[in-house]
Amino acid sequence: MSKVFDLWNEVGGAFGPSGREDAVRETIAAIAGEYVDDITTDALGNLICRKKGAGKKVLFAAHMDSIGVVATWIDDKGFIRFSQVGGLFKGDLINITVRFANGTRGVISYEEKTPFKDLTLDNLFIDIGAKDKADAEKQVQIGDFAVFEAPRFEQNGVLCGPYLDNRIGCVTLLLAMEQLAEAETENDLYFVFTAQEEVGLRGAGAASFAVEPDVAIAVDVTDTGDLPERKTPMAVDMGKGPAVKVMDRSVICTPAVCAALEQAGADCGIATQREILQFGGTDTAALQKARAGVQAGAVSIPTRYIHSPSEMCAVSDVEGAAKLLAQFAAGQK
Ligand code: CO
Ligand code: ZN
């Protein structure tokens, strides 16, 4: 197994749906401690790691929260209705396993009388094998969050499993931090692991406001165009290098930052791709809109099956992204 897999297995295995990031934050802080001078947590739950310097303030951000579900109603038979935490697609949910913070597991199933094509999340329920409502309530309360539970594996140079989005972005930052720990740079580096991205980019803006960076870079996953018969063409392939974001639905990146990221890739021998994501947004937008505006860009890991329990990305893209980010951080003048 690669070092990337081991880190992802550890960081990805921590429970952390949006607004409940404590376990992920503790896991990351324990690893990051030796690479930086200072670690703080703000009121929103963002983890802010700083490697002090007198030069430019460069902020990197990866969201540490994941999508999930929250219990909203328990019926007399003990079946649990739920609402979404972040964007869910019903096709990814049927017959999958979810896990609550206390370790209780359940299977998501659906009302068979509703034609399959008409199903919405309201027709789905979680079965924890309870005898009745009272039995269910011993294990799950209204307002309890749950996350996908599925195996993580590495095979043929790719990683597969739940929550590459965005624990692999967190891993990328940790790898870049390790490379920068001993690097010659005067720059003032901030590595922020943000909260609540999946429910509307809520953490990143506060962190960007507080740090007041000269330039800010988000690290997240992006879609790929390399699967059979995709509806929308996209010039990003898994395994062809980290993607430098041009724009997505939430942001148009600062052109000078895009160019500097591509140059950083060229300077350290990492091929990059250009990303235009036509659906979905990223923390880049919140970083950019803080205070009077911040120069912002993003580096993305090309990932298949995003928001399913079986996301897939290439190890080489993660390693390349980390190297590129370290080059960029040290090179900012
Ligand atoms: Co996401
Ligand atoms: Zn994400």
mmCIF file of C-alpha atoms and ligand atoms in Angstrom:
data_model
loop_
_atom_site.group_PDB
_atom_site.id
_atom_site.type_symbol
_atom_site.label_atom_id
_atom_site.label_comp_id
_atom_site.label_asym_id
_atom_site.label_seq_id
_atom_site.Cartn_x
_atom_site.Cartn_y
_atom_site.Cartn_z
ATOM 1 C CA MET A 1 0.000 0.000 0.000
ATOM 2 C CA SER A 2 1.149 3.545 -0.739
ATOM 3 C CA LYS A 3 1.738 6.190 1.904
ATOM 4 C CA VAL A 4 -1.154 8.083 0.265
ATOM 5 C CA PHE A 5 -3.464 5.130 0.930
ATOM 6 C CA ASP A 6 -2.354 4.778 4.544
ATOM 7 C CA LEU A 7 -2.962 8.467 5.230
ATOM 8 C CA TRP A 8 -6.326 8.399 3.456
ATOM 9 C CA ASN A 9 -7.362 5.295 5.341
ATOM 10 C CA GLU A 10 -6.644 7.056 8.615
ATOM 11 C CA VAL A 11 -8.075 10.486 7.772
ATOM 12 C CA GLY A 12 -10.932 9.054 5.694
ATOM 13 C CA GLY A 13 -11.944 6.625 8.409
ATOM 14 C CA ALA A 14 -12.631 9.378 10.937
ATOM 15 C CA PHE A 15 -16.304 10.260 11.440
ATOM 16 C CA GLY A 16 -16.939 13.769 10.156
ATOM 17 C CA PRO A 17 -20.126 14.812 8.406
ATOM 18 C CA SER A 18 -20.592 18.589 8.042
ATOM 19 C CA GLY A 19 -20.831 20.309 11.428
ATOM 20 C CA ARG A 20 -19.560 17.189 13.206
ATOM 21 C CA GLU A 21 -15.901 17.356 12.186
ATOM 22 C CA ASP A 22 -14.342 16.835 15.641
ATOM 23 C CA ALA A 23 -12.881 13.370 15.031
ATOM 24 C CA VAL A 24 -11.404 14.340 11.652
ATOM 25 C CA ARG A 25 -9.972 17.519 13.118
ATOM 26 C CA GLU A 26 -8.268 15.597 15.932
ATOM 27 C CA THR A 27 -6.888 13.012 13.514
ATOM 28 C CA ILE A 28 -5.450 15.668 11.193
ATOM 29 C CA ALA A 29 -4.092 17.824 14.036
ATOM 30 C CA ALA A 30 -2.187 14.848 15.428
ATOM 31 C CA ILE A 31 -0.453 14.291 12.070
ATOM 32 C CA ALA A 32 0.054 17.987 11.215
ATOM 33 C CA GLY A 33 1.578 18.935 14.570
ATOM 34 C CA GLU A 34 5.147 18.107 13.634
ATOM 35 C CA TYR A 35 5.061 20.110 10.373
ATOM 36 C CA VAL A 36 3.940 23.521 11.654
ATOM 37 C CA ASP A 37 4.553 26.081 14.399
ATOM 38 C CA ASP A 38 1.021 26.698 15.494
ATOM 39 C CA ILE A 39 -2.401 24.995 15.362
ATOM 40 C CA THR A 40 -5.714 26.620 16.305
ATOM 41 C CA THR A 41 -9.398 25.828 15.926
ATOM 42 C CA ASP A 42 -11.907 28.618 15.337
ATOM 43 C CA ALA A 43 -15.538 28.819 16.471
ATOM 44 C CA LEU A 44 -16.838 27.250 13.249
ATOM 45 C CA GLY A 45 -14.516 24.293 13.687
ATOM 46 C CA ASN A 46 -11.917 25.155 11.042
ATOM 47 C CA LEU A 47 -8.474 23.771 11.885
ATOM 48 C CA ILE A 48 -5.831 26.403 11.097
ATOM 49 C CA CYS A 49 -2.203 25.241 10.915
ATOM 50 C CA ARG A 50 0.524 27.859 10.471
ATOM 51 C CA LYS A 51 4.175 27.648 9.465
ATOM 52 C CA LYS A 52 5.380 31.120 10.325
ATOM 53 C CA GLY A 53 7.379 33.330 7.993
ATOM 54 C CA ALA A 54 7.967 36.999 7.212
ATOM 55 C CA GLY A 55 7.076 36.703 3.515
ATOM 56 C CA LYS A 56 3.819 36.393 1.633
ATOM 57 C CA LYS A 57 0.763 34.965 3.354
ATOM 58 C CA VAL A 58 -0.245 31.885 1.387
ATOM 59 C CA LEU A 59 -3.375 30.033 2.479
ATOM 60 C CA PHE A 60 -4.224 26.483 1.440
ATOM 61 C CA ALA A 61 -7.630 25.028 2.280
ATOM 62 C CA ALA A 62 -9.099 21.549 2.104
ATOM 63 C CA HIS A 63 -12.530 20.817 3.519
ATOM 64 C CA MET A 64 -12.558 18.030 6.069
ATOM 65 C CA ASP A 65 -16.317 17.534 6.342
ATOM 66 C CA SER A 66 -18.130 14.834 4.402
ATOM 67 C CA ILE A 67 -21.650 14.402 3.117
ATOM 68 C CA GLY A 68 -23.968 12.217 5.163
ATOM 69 C CA VAL A 69 -27.502 11.825 6.484
ATOM 70 C CA VAL A 70 -29.340 12.981 9.618
ATOM 71 C CA ALA A 71 -32.169 11.126 11.372
ATOM 72 C CA THR A 72 -35.441 13.102 11.240
ATOM 73 C CA TRP A 73 -38.172 10.627 12.222
ATOM 74 C CA ILE A 74 -38.500 7.126 13.631
ATOM 75 C CA ASP A 75 -41.674 5.168 12.850
ATOM 76 C CA ASP A 76 -43.464 2.657 15.093
ATOM 77 C CA LYS A 77 -41.613 -0.254 13.538
ATOM 78 C CA GLY A 78 -38.257 1.384 14.150
ATOM 79 C CA PHE A 79 -37.458 2.452 10.591
ATOM 80 C CA ILE A 80 -35.601 5.762 10.486
ATOM 81 C CA ARG A 81 -36.380 8.542 8.026
ATOM 82 C CA PHE A 82 -33.566 10.947 7.226
ATOM 83 C CA SER A 83 -32.589 14.201 5.571
ATOM 84 C CA GLN A 84 -29.453 14.947 3.625
ATOM 85 C CA VAL A 85 -26.291 16.600 4.895
ATOM 86 C CA GLY A 86 -24.797 17.869 1.635
ATOM 87 C CA GLY A 87 -25.687 16.693 -1.862
ATOM 88 C CA LEU A 88 -26.998 13.139 -2.155
ATOM 89 C CA PHE A 89 -28.208 11.225 -5.226
ATOM 90 C CA LYS A 90 -30.753 8.470 -4.621
ATOM 91 C CA GLY A 91 -28.943 6.168 -7.063
ATOM 92 C CA ASP A 92 -25.943 6.130 -4.727
ATOM 93 C CA LEU A 93 -27.981 5.330 -1.623
ATOM 94 C CA ILE A 94 -30.101 2.225 -2.202
ATOM 95 C CA ASN A 95 -28.870 -0.772 -0.188
ATOM 96 C CA ILE A 96 -25.756 0.946 1.110
ATOM 97 C CA THR A 97 -24.587 0.838 4.730
ATOM 98 C CA VAL A 98 -24.396 3.940 6.914
ATOM 99 C CA ARG A 99 -22.769 4.357 10.321
ATOM 100 C CA PHE A 100 -23.789 6.700 13.151
ATOM 101 C CA ALA A 101 -21.257 8.350 15.477
ATOM 102 C CA ASN A 102 -21.903 5.771 18.193
ATOM 103 C CA GLY A 103 -21.085 2.944 15.780
ATOM 104 C CA THR A 104 -24.682 1.877 15.032
ATOM 105 C CA ARG A 105 -24.981 0.705 11.445
ATOM 106 C CA GLY A 106 -28.004 0.674 9.175
ATOM 107 C CA VAL A 107 -28.991 -0.202 5.621
ATOM 108 C CA ILE A 108 -30.777 2.333 3.411
ATOM 109 C CA SER A 109 -33.792 0.873 1.608
ATOM 110 C CA TYR A 110 -36.875 2.284 -0.138
ATOM 111 C CA GLU A 111 -40.658 2.063 -0.377
ATOM 112 C CA GLU A 112 -41.224 -0.514 -3.108
ATOM 113 C CA LYS A 113 -44.718 0.743 -3.970
ATOM 114 C CA THR A 114 -43.254 3.954 -5.368
ATOM 115 C CA PRO A 115 -42.073 3.483 -8.988
ATOM 116 C CA PHE A 116 -38.275 3.478 -8.855
ATOM 117 C CA LYS A 117 -37.908 6.470 -11.167
ATOM 118 C CA ASP A 118 -40.210 8.549 -8.937
ATOM 119 C CA LEU A 119 -38.300 7.853 -5.719
ATOM 120 C CA THR A 120 -37.067 10.830 -3.723
ATOM 121 C CA LEU A 121 -35.134 10.834 -0.470
ATOM 122 C CA ASP A 122 -38.538 11.007 1.275
ATOM 123 C CA ASN A 123 -39.242 7.450 0.091
ATOM 124 C CA LEU A 124 -36.032 6.068 1.596
ATOM 125 C CA PHE A 125 -35.437 4.839 5.140
ATOM 126 C CA ILE A 126 -32.669 3.427 7.309
ATOM 127 C CA ASP A 127 -33.095 -0.068 8.768
ATOM 128 C CA ILE A 128 -30.942 -0.711 11.852
ATOM 129 C CA GLY A 129 -32.651 -4.024 12.525
ATOM 130 C CA ALA A 130 -34.634 -2.618 15.460
ATOM 131 C CA LYS A 131 -37.630 -4.492 16.898
ATOM 132 C CA ASP A 132 -39.724 -1.336 17.190
ATOM 133 C CA LYS A 133 -39.515 2.423 17.791
ATOM 134 C CA ALA A 134 -38.416 2.143 21.418
ATOM 135 C CA ASP A 135 -35.699 -0.327 20.477
ATOM 136 C CA ALA A 136 -34.475 1.959 17.671
ATOM 137 C CA GLU A 137 -34.416 4.961 19.988
ATOM 138 C CA LYS A 138 -31.967 3.177 22.256
ATOM 139 C CA GLN A 139 -29.411 3.450 19.457
ATOM 140 C CA VAL A 140 -30.401 6.414 17.285
ATOM 141 C CA GLN A 141 -31.915 9.750 18.308
ATOM 142 C CA ILE A 142 -33.498 12.408 16.108
ATOM 143 C CA GLY A 143 -30.687 14.692 14.967
ATOM 144 C CA ASP A 144 -28.017 11.989 14.929
ATOM 145 C CA PHE A 145 -25.761 12.124 11.852
ATOM 146 C CA ALA A 146 -24.519 9.109 9.893
ATOM 147 C CA VAL A 147 -21.924 8.581 7.163
ATOM 148 C CA PHE A 148 -21.348 6.044 4.377
ATOM 149 C CA GLU A 149 -19.580 2.893 5.421
ATOM 150 C CA ALA A 150 -17.774 0.959 2.699
ATOM 151 C CA PRO A 151 -14.324 -0.571 2.232
ATOM 152 C CA ARG A 152 -11.300 1.462 1.138
ATOM 153 C CA PHE A 153 -8.781 -0.189 -1.133
ATOM 154 C CA GLU A 154 -5.819 0.494 -3.393
ATOM 155 C CA GLN A 155 -5.443 -1.343 -6.680
ATOM 156 C CA ASN A 156 -3.660 -0.650 -9.999
ATOM 157 C CA GLY A 157 -2.474 2.720 -8.724
ATOM 158 C CA VAL A 158 -5.946 3.935 -7.832
ATOM 159 C CA LEU A 159 -7.723 4.447 -4.531
ATOM 160 C CA CYS A 160 -11.381 3.546 -4.118
ATOM 161 C CA GLY A 161 -13.856 3.984 -1.274
ATOM 162 C CA PRO A 162 -15.951 6.575 0.540
ATOM 163 C CA TYR A 163 -14.913 10.179 1.148
ATOM 164 C CA LEU A 164 -12.063 10.831 -1.202
ATOM 165 C CA ASP A 165 -14.198 14.024 -1.246
ATOM 166 C CA ASN A 166 -12.444 15.552 0.484
ATOM 167 C CA ARG A 167 -10.238 13.599 2.822
ATOM 168 C CA ILE A 168 -7.908 13.084 -0.143
ATOM 169 C CA GLY A 169 -7.625 16.882 -0.340
ATOM 170 C CA CYS A 170 -6.708 16.841 3.360
ATOM 171 C CA VAL A 171 -4.116 14.132 2.655
ATOM 172 C CA THR A 172 -2.723 16.217 -0.217
ATOM 173 C CA LEU A 173 -2.260 19.163 2.137
ATOM 174 C CA LEU A 174 -0.598 16.956 4.763
ATOM 175 C CA LEU A 175 1.859 15.658 2.146
ATOM 176 C CA ALA A 176 2.613 19.221 1.004
ATOM 177 C CA MET A 177 3.093 20.293 4.634
ATOM 178 C CA GLU A 178 5.574 17.480 5.170
ATOM 179 C CA GLN A 179 7.573 18.584 2.122
ATOM 180 C CA LEU A 180 7.499 22.206 3.263
ATOM 181 C CA ALA A 181 8.454 21.494 6.874
ATOM 182 C CA GLU A 182 12.143 21.483 5.942
ATOM 183 C CA ALA A 183 11.917 23.701 2.849
ATOM 184 C CA GLU A 184 13.693 27.030 2.439
ATOM 185 C CA THR A 185 10.916 29.606 2.384
ATOM 186 C CA GLU A 186 10.233 32.883 4.094
ATOM 187 C CA ASN A 187 6.554 32.702 3.279
ATOM 188 C CA ASP A 188 3.896 32.685 5.973
ATOM 189 C CA LEU A 189 2.019 29.468 5.252
ATOM 190 C CA TYR A 190 -1.473 28.612 6.461
ATOM 191 C CA PHE A 191 -2.956 25.164 5.971
ATOM 192 C CA VAL A 192 -6.644 25.273 6.779
ATOM 193 C CA PHE A 193 -8.850 22.212 7.122
ATOM 194 C CA THR A 194 -12.283 23.721 6.706
ATOM 195 C CA ALA A 195 -15.668 22.830 8.176
ATOM 196 C CA GLN A 196 -19.068 22.587 6.488
ATOM 197 C CA GLU A 197 -18.064 22.881 2.822
ATOM 198 C CA GLU A 198 -20.638 20.340 1.691
ATOM 199 C CA VAL A 199 -23.552 22.398 3.015
ATOM 200 C CA GLY A 200 -22.550 25.690 1.382
ATOM 201 C CA LEU A 201 -18.846 26.566 1.760
ATOM 202 C CA ARG A 202 -19.515 27.790 5.299
ATOM 203 C CA GLY A 203 -16.152 27.403 7.015
ATOM 204 C CA ALA A 204 -13.694 28.637 4.408
ATOM 205 C CA GLY A 205 -14.934 32.216 4.267
ATOM 206 C CA ALA A 206 -14.414 32.771 7.985
ATOM 207 C CA ALA A 207 -10.897 31.333 7.790
ATOM 208 C CA SER A 208 -9.992 33.498 4.798
ATOM 209 C CA PHE A 209 -11.363 36.558 6.618
ATOM 210 C CA ALA A 210 -9.291 35.788 9.708
ATOM 211 C CA VAL A 211 -6.018 35.006 7.944
ATOM 212 C CA GLU A 212 -6.219 37.793 5.334
ATOM 213 C CA PRO A 213 -4.012 35.917 2.854
ATOM 214 C CA ASP A 214 -2.187 37.381 -0.155
ATOM 215 C CA VAL A 215 -3.272 34.346 -2.133
ATOM 216 C CA ALA A 216 -5.553 31.399 -1.330
ATOM 217 C CA ILE A 217 -5.686 27.932 -2.894
ATOM 218 C CA ALA A 218 -8.413 25.356 -2.308
ATOM 219 C CA VAL A 219 -7.733 21.650 -2.712
ATOM 220 C CA ASP A 220 -10.680 19.399 -3.476
ATOM 221 C CA VAL A 221 -11.839 16.677 -5.841
ATOM 222 C CA THR A 222 -13.263 17.336 -9.291
ATOM 223 C CA ASP A 223 -15.234 15.297 -11.793
ATOM 224 C CA THR A 224 -13.686 13.501 -14.772
ATOM 225 C CA GLY A 225 -14.750 13.200 -18.395
ATOM 226 C CA ASP A 226 -13.189 9.792 -18.982
ATOM 227 C CA LEU A 227 -16.133 7.436 -18.366
ATOM 228 C CA PRO A 228 -18.208 5.806 -21.122
ATOM 229 C CA GLU A 229 -21.055 7.865 -22.598
ATOM 230 C CA ARG A 230 -20.845 10.825 -20.237
ATOM 231 C CA LYS A 231 -23.507 13.465 -20.766
ATOM 232 C CA THR A 232 -21.213 16.474 -20.493
ATOM 233 C CA PRO A 233 -17.743 16.383 -22.065
ATOM 234 C CA MET A 234 -14.945 17.320 -19.665
ATOM 235 C CA ALA A 235 -11.253 17.541 -20.482
ATOM 236 C CA VAL A 236 -10.103 16.011 -17.181
ATOM 237 C CA ASP A 237 -8.971 12.397 -16.907
ATOM 238 C CA MET A 238 -8.109 10.352 -13.837
ATOM 239 C CA GLY A 239 -4.350 9.747 -13.694
ATOM 240 C CA LYS A 240 -3.268 12.538 -16.046
ATOM 241 C CA GLY A 241 -2.151 14.911 -13.312
ATOM 242 C CA PRO A 242 -3.687 17.332 -10.836
ATOM 243 C CA ALA A 243 -6.219 19.749 -12.340
ATOM 244 C CA VAL A 244 -5.839 23.513 -12.111
ATOM 245 C CA LYS A 245 -9.320 24.956 -11.768
ATOM 246 C CA VAL A 246 -10.356 27.639 -14.247
ATOM 247 C CA MET A 247 -13.906 27.872 -12.939
ATOM 248 C CA ASP A 248 -16.859 26.014 -11.451
ATOM 249 C CA ARG A 249 -20.430 27.009 -10.608
ATOM 250 C CA SER A 250 -19.296 29.000 -7.587
ATOM 251 C CA VAL A 251 -16.104 30.710 -8.716
ATOM 252 C CA ILE A 252 -14.005 32.093 -11.548
ATOM 253 C CA CYS A 253 -10.426 31.717 -10.398
ATOM 254 C CA THR A 254 -7.958 34.601 -10.526
ATOM 255 C CA PRO A 255 -6.117 34.214 -13.869
ATOM 256 C CA ALA A 256 -2.711 35.094 -12.405
ATOM 257 C CA VAL A 257 -3.170 32.389 -9.766
ATOM 258 C CA CYS A 258 -4.103 29.776 -12.404
ATOM 259 C CA ALA A 259 -1.001 30.704 -14.361
ATOM 260 C CA ALA A 260 1.207 30.534 -11.259
ATOM 261 C CA LEU A 261 -0.152 27.085 -10.370
ATOM 262 C CA GLU A 262 0.503 25.812 -13.905
ATOM 263 C CA GLN A 263 4.006 27.301 -13.756
ATOM 264 C CA ALA A 264 4.635 25.621 -10.385
ATOM 265 C CA GLY A 265 3.669 22.307 -11.991
ATOM 266 C CA ALA A 266 6.006 22.920 -14.929
ATOM 267 C CA ASP A 267 8.836 23.916 -12.570
ATOM 268 C CA CYS A 268 8.687 20.645 -10.661
ATOM 269 C CA GLY A 269 7.876 18.364 -13.593
ATOM 270 C CA ILE A 270 4.216 17.716 -12.800
ATOM 271 C CA ALA A 271 1.819 17.683 -15.770
ATOM 272 C CA THR A 272 -1.446 19.499 -15.072
ATOM 273 C CA GLN A 273 -4.887 19.556 -16.663
ATOM 274 C CA ARG A 274 -7.313 22.496 -16.867
ATOM 275 C CA GLU A 275 -10.584 22.068 -15.013
ATOM 276 C CA ILE A 276 -13.924 23.618 -15.804
ATOM 277 C CA LEU A 277 -16.491 21.991 -13.540
ATOM 278 C CA GLN A 278 -19.974 22.688 -14.845
ATOM 279 C CA PHE A 279 -21.792 21.399 -11.752
ATOM 280 C CA GLY A 280 -20.917 22.034 -8.128
ATOM 281 C CA GLY A 281 -18.816 24.559 -6.259
ATOM 282 C CA THR A 282 -15.808 24.638 -3.956
ATOM 283 C CA ASP A 283 -14.288 26.524 -1.042
ATOM 284 C CA THR A 284 -12.371 28.558 -3.634
ATOM 285 C CA ALA A 285 -15.413 30.834 -3.922
ATOM 286 C CA ALA A 286 -15.631 31.537 -0.193
ATOM 287 C CA LEU A 287 -11.876 32.117 0.064
ATOM 288 C CA GLN A 288 -12.013 34.592 -2.835
ATOM 289 C CA LYS A 289 -14.984 36.603 -1.530
ATOM 290 C CA ALA A 290 -13.623 37.258 1.973
ATOM 291 C CA ARG A 291 -12.947 40.838 3.096
ATOM 292 C CA ALA A 292 -12.225 43.103 0.118
ATOM 293 C CA GLY A 293 -11.525 40.087 -2.084
ATOM 294 C CA VAL A 294 -8.661 37.612 -2.238
ATOM 295 C CA GLN A 295 -6.692 36.248 -5.205
ATOM 296 C CA ALA A 296 -7.761 32.622 -5.328
ATOM 297 C CA GLY A 297 -7.362 29.417 -7.268
ATOM 298 C CA ALA A 298 -7.716 25.682 -6.788
ATOM 299 C CA VAL A 299 -5.954 22.416 -7.417
ATOM 300 C CA SER A 300 -8.254 19.432 -7.868
ATOM 301 C CA ILE A 301 -7.846 15.691 -7.721
ATOM 302 C CA PRO A 302 -9.681 14.097 -10.699
ATOM 303 C CA THR A 303 -12.182 11.733 -9.072
ATOM 304 C CA ARG A 304 -14.831 9.362 -10.427
ATOM 305 C CA TYR A 305 -18.207 8.647 -8.795
ATOM 306 C CA ILE A 306 -18.053 11.696 -6.500
ATOM 307 C CA HIS A 307 -20.507 11.601 -3.568
ATOM 308 C CA SER A 308 -20.987 7.841 -3.870
ATOM 309 C CA PRO A 309 -19.568 5.347 -1.332
ATOM 310 C CA SER A 310 -17.080 4.216 -3.999
ATOM 311 C CA GLU A 311 -15.201 7.270 -5.203
ATOM 312 C CA MET A 312 -12.034 6.614 -7.226
ATOM 313 C CA CYS A 313 -8.845 8.572 -7.905
ATOM 314 C CA ALA A 314 -5.226 7.964 -8.924
ATOM 315 C CA VAL A 315 -2.435 7.929 -6.326
ATOM 316 C CA SER A 316 -0.117 9.675 -8.813
ATOM 317 C CA ASP A 317 -2.491 12.660 -9.098
ATOM 318 C CA VAL A 318 -2.425 13.089 -5.313
ATOM 319 C CA GLU A 319 1.370 12.873 -5.147
ATOM 320 C CA GLY A 320 1.661 15.296 -8.066
ATOM 321 C CA ALA A 321 -0.734 17.773 -6.460
ATOM 322 C CA ALA A 322 1.214 17.752 -3.184
ATOM 323 C CA LYS A 323 4.486 18.388 -4.993
ATOM 324 C CA LEU A 324 2.946 21.196 -7.055
ATOM 325 C CA LEU A 325 1.473 22.860 -3.948
ATOM 326 C CA ALA A 326 4.795 22.726 -2.104
ATOM 327 C CA GLN A 327 6.508 24.264 -5.135
ATOM 328 C CA PHE A 328 3.855 26.987 -5.324
ATOM 329 C CA ALA A 329 4.049 27.758 -1.581
ATOM 330 C CA ALA A 330 7.785 28.195 -1.572
ATOM 331 C CA GLY A 331 7.848 30.063 -4.886
ATOM 332 C CA GLN A 332 5.430 32.909 -4.082
ATOM 333 C CA LYS A 333 7.292 36.231 -4.051
HETATM 334 CO CO CO B 1 -18.496 17.096 -2.141
HETATM 335 ZN ZN ZN B 2 -15.436 18.396 -1.816
#
